């Protein structure tokens, strides 16, 4: 079997890339280790930058997000018992859209299906070969039978634990990492959100976040220690802890109900450089991870895919390799902006177990500076809505 581009991974990066290539008449096959149901069952981020929404539109999947996505012109930061609004629209002229990653994935899967493009799910033993030469190949098994796909390029969209980055020789790769000494315990529930906008909470008991997926579905998080287990968090304990981190008025308005999903996620910052090795290109979580505090993960995956799809289209239309050669540097410039912002926002809002009293006071000063200074709020807002591509 032979295709122009073999895409490893059918998460949002791989699906979005597949969709943009398909629309440009480029033949791409997606190979995914898991089932479609498994991919759709992963509950992830929910905040889209306008640039990401625009890219979904260019990929032909902008209809439902335009109809059902919730436009957010601002969010609140709660500390010292008071909520302070960050007015994104007034400060930057831009907004964000709340629309779950699960929905983005579903829209892309549906579009791929109706375009008749092929995705191989449940592929076992996926491996990538000869990407340092002119004829790369991807091998995998389906129902025990071995398959090999020859291609011009491989797109590694297979996430942090995927095989693509791990197949690059260690001496060709530089990795930068920070693991935070805490996690997020997240709950999804069919209850109306406590506020029509997100609330990021800094409290002496730790960080919390009030988010949503729709007017009837809420997503809440509390900072927890890494040694904790979800089994130790029955719903009643979660709601009590969340309320204890909110101001009394907000806590009083919180509608609780049974959780429909509950999980603990560690927080990590990670970047692998470069993002290209010969004919293998990494995109999304395969190349970088941000802590979720800045809501940047999915948006960064989208910006990688924007650069990569443009480069591939340029190559197939004109024969020019300029975009392919520039891919890694272009993507990484944006990645490091998001890494810096996500790292900063994580330190701004969490209880820092290793920081001690000094860093707690510095954190408080930083929060007060945000309230006092429009320039400080503008810097936050500009990064949150996303820097231009
Ligand atoms: C979410 O709704 O899951 C969410 C929102 C904002 C974040 C992180 C997660 O910064």
Coordinates of C-alpha atoms and ligand atoms in Angstrom, one line a residue:
X1 CA 0.0 0.0 0.0
X2 CA 1.2 3.5 -0.8
X3 CA -0.1 7.0 0.3
X4 CA 1.4 10.5 0.2
X5 CA 1.2 11.1 3.9
X6 CA 0.8 8.5 6.7
X7 CA -0.6 10.0 9.8
X8 CA 0.0 8.1 13.1
X9 CA -2.8 8.9 15.6
X10 CA -6.4 9.8 15.2
X11 CA -6.7 12.3 18.0
X12 CA -7.5 16.0 17.1
X13 CA -4.1 16.6 15.6
X14 CA -4.1 13.7 13.3
X15 CA -7.7 14.1 12.3
X16 CA -7.4 17.8 11.7
X17 CA -4.3 17.3 9.6
X18 CA -6.0 14.5 7.6
X19 CA -9.0 16.8 6.9
X20 CA -6.9 19.7 5.7
X21 CA -4.8 17.4 3.5
X22 CA -7.9 15.7 2.1
X23 CA -9.4 19.0 1.1
X24 CA -6.2 19.9 -0.7
X25 CA -6.4 16.6 -2.7
X26 CA -3.5 15.0 -0.8
X27 CA -3.9 11.3 -0.1
X28 CA -3.4 10.6 3.6
X29 CA -4.1 7.5 5.7
X30 CA -4.6 7.7 9.5
X31 CA -3.4 4.8 11.6
X32 CA -4.7 4.6 15.2
X33 CA -3.7 2.2 17.9
X34 CA -7.0 2.5 19.8
X35 CA -10.7 2.3 18.8
X36 CA -12.8 5.3 17.7
X37 CA -14.9 4.9 20.9
X38 CA -11.8 5.0 23.1
X39 CA -10.5 8.2 21.4
X40 CA -13.9 9.8 21.9
X41 CA -14.1 8.7 25.5
X42 CA -11.1 10.8 26.6
X43 CA -12.3 14.0 28.3
X44 CA -9.9 16.8 27.6
X45 CA -9.8 20.5 27.3
X46 CA -12.6 22.8 26.3
X47 CA -11.3 26.3 25.4
X48 CA -10.6 27.1 21.7
X49 CA -8.8 30.2 20.6
X50 CA -10.4 32.1 17.7
X51 CA -7.4 31.0 15.5
X52 CA -8.3 27.3 16.3
X53 CA -12.0 27.9 15.5
X54 CA -11.0 29.6 12.2
X55 CA -8.8 26.6 11.3
X56 CA -11.7 24.2 12.0
X57 CA -13.7 26.4 9.5
X58 CA -11.0 26.1 6.9
X59 CA -11.0 22.3 7.5
X60 CA -14.8 22.3 6.7
X61 CA -15.9 21.4 10.2
X62 CA -16.8 24.8 11.5
X63 CA -20.5 24.5 11.5
X64 CA -21.3 22.9 14.8
X65 CA -18.7 24.8 16.8
X66 CA -20.2 28.0 15.3
X67 CA -23.7 26.9 16.4
X68 CA -23.0 25.3 19.8
X69 CA -19.7 26.7 20.9
X70 CA -20.1 29.2 23.8
X71 CA -18.4 32.5 23.1
X72 CA -16.6 33.8 26.2
X73 CA -15.6 37.4 26.4
X74 CA -13.8 37.0 29.7
X75 CA -13.1 35.0 32.8
X76 CA -12.8 35.5 36.5
X77 CA -9.8 35.1 38.7
X78 CA -10.8 34.5 42.4
X79 CA -8.3 35.1 45.2
X80 CA -8.5 36.6 48.7
X81 CA -12.2 35.8 48.6
X82 CA -12.9 38.1 45.7
X83 CA -13.6 37.5 42.0
X84 CA -11.9 39.8 39.5
X85 CA -12.9 39.8 35.9
X86 CA -10.4 39.6 33.0
X87 CA -12.2 41.2 30.1
X88 CA -10.6 39.4 27.1
X89 CA -12.7 41.3 24.5
X90 CA -12.1 44.7 25.9
X91 CA -8.3 44.1 26.4
X92 CA -7.6 42.3 23.1
X93 CA -10.5 42.6 20.8
X94 CA -10.7 38.8 20.7
X95 CA -12.6 36.1 22.6
X96 CA -12.4 32.3 23.2
X97 CA -14.9 29.6 22.5
X98 CA -15.8 26.9 24.9
X99 CA -16.4 23.7 23.0
X100 CA -15.1 20.3 24.2
X101 CA -12.2 18.5 22.6
X102 CA -14.5 15.5 22.4
X103 CA -16.8 17.4 20.1
X104 CA -14.0 18.7 17.9
X105 CA -12.9 15.0 17.6
X106 CA -16.4 13.9 16.8
X107 CA -16.9 16.5 14.1
X108 CA -13.6 15.6 12.5
X109 CA -14.4 11.9 12.6
X110 CA -17.8 12.5 11.0
X111 CA -16.2 14.7 8.2
X112 CA -13.6 12.0 7.5
X113 CA -16.3 9.4 7.3
X114 CA -18.4 11.3 4.9
X115 CA -15.4 12.2 2.7
X116 CA -14.7 8.5 2.4
X117 CA -11.2 8.9 3.7
X118 CA -9.7 5.9 5.5
X119 CA -8.7 5.5 9.1
X120 CA -7.4 2.3 10.5
X121 CA -8.4 1.8 14.1
X122 CA -7.2 -0.8 16.5
X123 CA -3.8 -1.0 14.8
X124 CA -1.4 -3.1 16.9
X125 CA 2.4 -2.8 17.0
X126 CA 2.5 0.4 15.0
X127 CA 6.1 1.2 14.0
X128 CA 7.8 3.9 11.8
X129 CA 10.8 3.2 9.6
X130 CA 13.4 4.8 7.2
X131 CA 12.1 8.4 7.8
X132 CA 15.8 9.5 7.6
X133 CA 15.8 8.3 3.9
X134 CA 13.6 8.9 0.9
X135 CA 11.1 6.1 1.4
X136 CA 9.6 6.0 4.8
X137 CA 7.2 3.3 5.9
X138 CA 4.7 2.5 8.6
X139 CA 4.1 -1.0 9.8
X140 CA 1.3 -2.3 11.9
X141 CA -1.0 -5.3 12.5
X142 CA -4.8 -5.6 12.2
X143 CA -6.4 -8.7 13.5
X144 CA -3.0 -10.3 13.5
X145 CA -2.2 -9.6 9.9
X146 CA 0.9 -7.5 9.1
X147 CA 0.6 -4.4 6.9
X148 CA 3.1 -2.0 5.5
X149 CA 2.4 1.5 4.1
X150 CA 5.0 3.3 2.0
X151 CA 4.7 7.1 2.0
X152 CA 6.4 10.4 1.2
X153 CA 6.0 11.7 4.8
X154 CA 5.0 10.5 8.2
X155 CA 3.1 12.8 10.6
X156 CA 3.6 11.8 14.2
X157 CA 0.3 12.8 15.8
X158 CA 0.3 10.0 18.3
X159 CA 0.6 11.9 21.6
X160 CA 3.1 12.0 24.4
X161 CA 3.3 8.2 24.8
X162 CA 3.3 7.5 21.1
X163 CA 5.9 5.6 19.0
X164 CA 6.9 8.4 16.6
X165 CA 9.0 10.6 19.0
X166 CA 10.3 7.4 20.6
X167 CA 11.6 6.1 17.3
X168 CA 13.9 9.1 16.8
X169 CA 17.5 8.3 17.8
X170 CA 18.1 9.8 21.3
X171 CA 21.1 11.9 20.2
X172 CA 18.9 13.6 17.5
X173 CA 16.5 14.9 20.1
X174 CA 16.7 17.4 23.0
X175 CA 14.0 17.2 25.6
X176 CA 13.0 19.8 28.1
X177 CA 10.8 18.8 31.0
X178 CA 9.2 20.0 34.2
X179 CA 6.9 17.8 36.3
X180 CA 4.8 19.7 38.8
X181 CA 4.4 18.2 42.3
X182 CA 0.5 18.2 42.1
X183 CA -2.3 17.1 39.8
X184 CA -5.9 18.1 38.8
X185 CA -8.8 16.1 40.0
X186 CA -11.6 16.7 37.4
X187 CA -15.3 16.1 37.5
X188 CA -17.8 16.3 34.7
X189 CA -21.5 16.6 35.8
X190 CA -24.8 17.4 34.2
X191 CA -25.5 20.5 36.3
X192 CA -25.7 24.1 35.2
X193 CA -22.3 25.9 35.5
X194 CA -21.9 28.0 38.6
X195 CA -21.1 31.0 36.5
X196 CA -21.6 31.8 32.8
X197 CA -17.8 32.3 32.5
X198 CA -14.8 30.3 33.8
X199 CA -13.5 31.0 37.3
X200 CA -9.8 30.3 38.0
X201 CA -9.3 30.1 41.7
X202 CA -6.3 30.6 43.9
X203 CA -7.1 29.6 47.5
X204 CA -5.2 28.6 50.5
X205 CA -6.5 25.1 50.0
X206 CA -5.1 25.0 46.5
X207 CA -6.2 25.8 42.9
X208 CA -9.7 25.2 41.6
X209 CA -11.3 25.8 38.2
X210 CA -15.0 26.2 37.4
X211 CA -15.5 25.4 33.7
X212 CA -18.2 24.0 31.5
X213 CA -19.1 22.2 28.3
X214 CA -22.6 23.6 27.8
X215 CA -25.3 25.5 29.7
X216 CA -26.3 22.2 31.3
X217 CA -22.9 20.5 31.7
X218 CA -20.2 21.6 34.1
X219 CA -16.5 20.7 34.3
X220 CA -14.8 21.4 37.6
X221 CA -11.2 20.8 38.8
X222 CA -9.4 21.0 42.2
X223 CA -5.7 20.8 42.7
X224 CA -4.8 17.5 44.5
X225 CA -1.6 15.7 45.5
X226 CA -0.1 13.1 43.2
X227 CA -0.4 10.4 45.8
X228 CA -4.2 10.7 45.8
X229 CA -6.5 8.2 44.1
X230 CA -9.9 8.9 42.5
X231 CA -11.4 6.2 44.7
X232 CA -10.7 8.4 47.7
X233 CA -12.9 11.1 46.2
X234 CA -16.5 10.3 46.3
X235 CA -18.7 13.0 44.8
X236 CA -19.7 14.5 48.2
X237 CA -16.0 15.0 49.1
X238 CA -15.3 16.6 45.8
X239 CA -18.2 19.1 46.1
X240 CA -17.3 20.0 49.7
X241 CA -13.7 20.6 48.7
X242 CA -14.6 22.7 45.7
X243 CA -17.0 24.9 47.8
X244 CA -14.3 25.4 50.4
X245 CA -12.1 26.9 47.7
X246 CA -14.7 29.3 46.5
X247 CA -16.0 32.6 48.0
X248 CA -19.2 32.2 50.0
X249 CA -21.5 33.8 47.3
X250 CA -20.2 31.6 44.5
X251 CA -20.2 28.5 46.7
X252 CA -23.8 29.2 47.6
X253 CA -24.8 29.2 44.0
X254 CA -23.0 26.0 43.1
X255 CA -25.4 23.3 41.9
X256 CA -24.1 19.8 42.7
X257 CA -25.0 16.4 41.2
X258 CA -23.7 13.0 40.3
X259 CA -20.4 13.0 38.4
X260 CA -20.4 11.4 35.0
X261 CA -16.6 11.4 34.7
X262 CA -13.9 11.8 37.4
X263 CA -10.1 11.5 36.9
X264 CA -6.8 12.7 38.2
X265 CA -4.3 14.2 35.7
X266 CA -0.7 15.1 36.5
X267 CA 0.7 18.4 35.3
X268 CA 3.7 18.5 33.1
X269 CA 5.6 20.9 30.8
X270 CA 7.6 19.1 28.0
X271 CA 9.1 20.0 24.7
X272 CA 11.1 17.9 22.3
X273 CA 13.3 19.7 19.8
X274 CA 13.4 19.6 16.8
X275 CA 9.9 18.6 15.6
X276 CA 11.2 17.2 12.3
X277 CA 13.6 14.4 11.5
X278 CA 14.0 13.8 7.8
X279 CA 10.6 12.8 6.6
X280 CA 9.0 12.5 10.1
X281 CA 7.1 15.5 11.4
X282 CA 5.8 15.6 15.0
X283 CA 2.7 17.5 15.9
X284 CA 0.7 18.1 19.1
X285 CA 1.3 16.2 22.3
X286 CA 3.8 13.9 20.5
X287 CA 6.2 16.9 20.6
X288 CA 5.1 19.0 23.6
X289 CA 2.9 19.0 26.7
X290 CA 1.7 22.1 28.6
X291 CA 0.0 22.0 32.0
X292 CA -3.8 22.7 31.4
X293 CA -3.9 25.9 33.4
X294 CA -3.5 28.2 30.3
X295 CA -5.9 26.0 28.2
X296 CA -3.3 25.8 25.4
X297 CA -2.9 22.1 24.7
X298 CA -5.4 21.7 21.9
X299 CA -4.7 25.1 20.5
X300 CA -1.0 24.3 20.2
X301 CA -1.8 21.1 18.4
X302 CA -4.0 23.1 16.0
X303 CA -1.2 25.6 15.3
X304 CA 1.3 22.8 14.6
X305 CA -1.2 21.3 12.2
X306 CA -1.7 24.7 10.5
X307 CA 2.0 25.0 9.8
X308 CA 2.4 21.4 8.8
X309 CA -0.6 21.2 6.5
X310 CA 0.4 24.5 4.8
X311 CA 3.9 23.1 4.3
X312 CA 2.7 19.9 2.8
X313 CA 0.2 21.6 0.5
X314 CA 3.0 24.0 -0.7
X315 CA 5.2 21.0 -1.4
X316 CA 2.7 19.0 -3.4
X317 CA 1.5 22.1 -5.3
X318 CA 4.8 23.7 -6.1
X319 CA 7.5 21.3 -5.2
X320 CA 8.9 23.8 -2.7
X321 CA 10.4 22.4 0.5
X322 CA 10.6 25.9 2.2
X323 CA 7.6 25.3 4.4
X324 CA 8.7 21.8 5.4
X325 CA 12.2 23.1 6.2
X326 CA 10.8 26.0 8.3
X327 CA 8.2 23.8 10.1
X328 CA 10.1 22.9 13.2
X329 CA 11.4 26.4 13.9
X330 CA 7.9 28.0 13.2
X331 CA 6.1 25.6 15.4
X332 CA 8.6 25.7 18.2
X333 CA 8.5 29.5 18.4
X334 CA 4.8 29.3 19.2
X335 CA 5.2 26.3 21.4
X336 CA 7.7 28.1 23.7
X337 CA 5.3 31.1 24.0
X338 CA 2.6 28.8 25.2
X339 CA 5.0 26.9 27.4
X340 CA 6.1 30.1 29.1
X341 CA 2.5 31.3 29.5
X342 CA 1.2 27.9 30.9
X343 CA 4.1 27.7 33.3
X344 CA 3.5 31.2 34.5
X345 CA -0.3 30.8 34.9
X346 CA 0.3 27.5 36.8
X347 CA 2.6 29.2 39.2
X348 CA 0.2 32.2 39.6
X349 CA -2.7 30.1 40.7
X350 CA -1.6 26.9 42.4
X351 CA -0.6 26.2 46.0
X352 CA 3.2 25.5 45.5
X353 CA 4.2 22.8 48.0
X354 CA 7.9 23.4 47.4
X355 CA 7.8 27.2 47.3
X356 CA 7.5 28.1 50.9
X357 CA 6.3 31.4 52.4
X358 CA 8.4 33.6 50.2
X359 CA 6.9 32.3 46.9
X360 CA 3.4 32.5 48.5
X361 CA 3.9 36.2 49.1
X362 CA 5.3 36.8 45.6
X363 CA 2.3 34.9 44.2
X364 CA -0.1 37.2 46.1
X365 CA 1.8 40.3 44.9
X366 CA 1.5 39.0 41.3
X367 CA -2.3 38.5 41.7
X368 CA -2.6 42.0 43.1
X369 CA -0.6 43.4 40.3
X370 CA -3.1 41.9 37.8
X371 CA -5.9 43.7 39.6
X372 CA -4.0 47.0 39.7
X373 CA -2.5 47.1 36.2
X374 CA -4.3 47.0 32.9
X375 CA -1.0 46.3 31.2
X376 CA -0.6 43.1 33.4
X377 CA -4.1 42.0 32.6
X378 CA -3.5 42.7 28.9
X379 CA -0.5 40.5 28.9
X380 CA -2.5 37.7 30.4
X381 CA -5.5 38.2 28.1
X382 CA -3.3 38.4 25.0
X383 CA -1.7 35.1 25.8
X384 CA -5.0 33.5 26.8
X385 CA -6.8 34.4 23.5
X386 CA -3.7 33.2 21.6
X387 CA -0.9 35.0 19.8
X388 CA -1.4 35.1 16.0
X389 CA 0.1 32.3 13.8
Ligands
LIG1 C1 -11.8 22.6 30.8 O1 -12.9 23.1 30.6 O2 -11.6 21.4 30.8 C2 -10.7 23.5 31.0 C3 -10.9 24.9 30.8 C4 -9.8 25.8 31.0 C5 -8.6 25.3 31.3 C6 -8.4 23.9 31.5 C7 -9.4 23.0 31.3 O3 -7.5 26.1 31.5

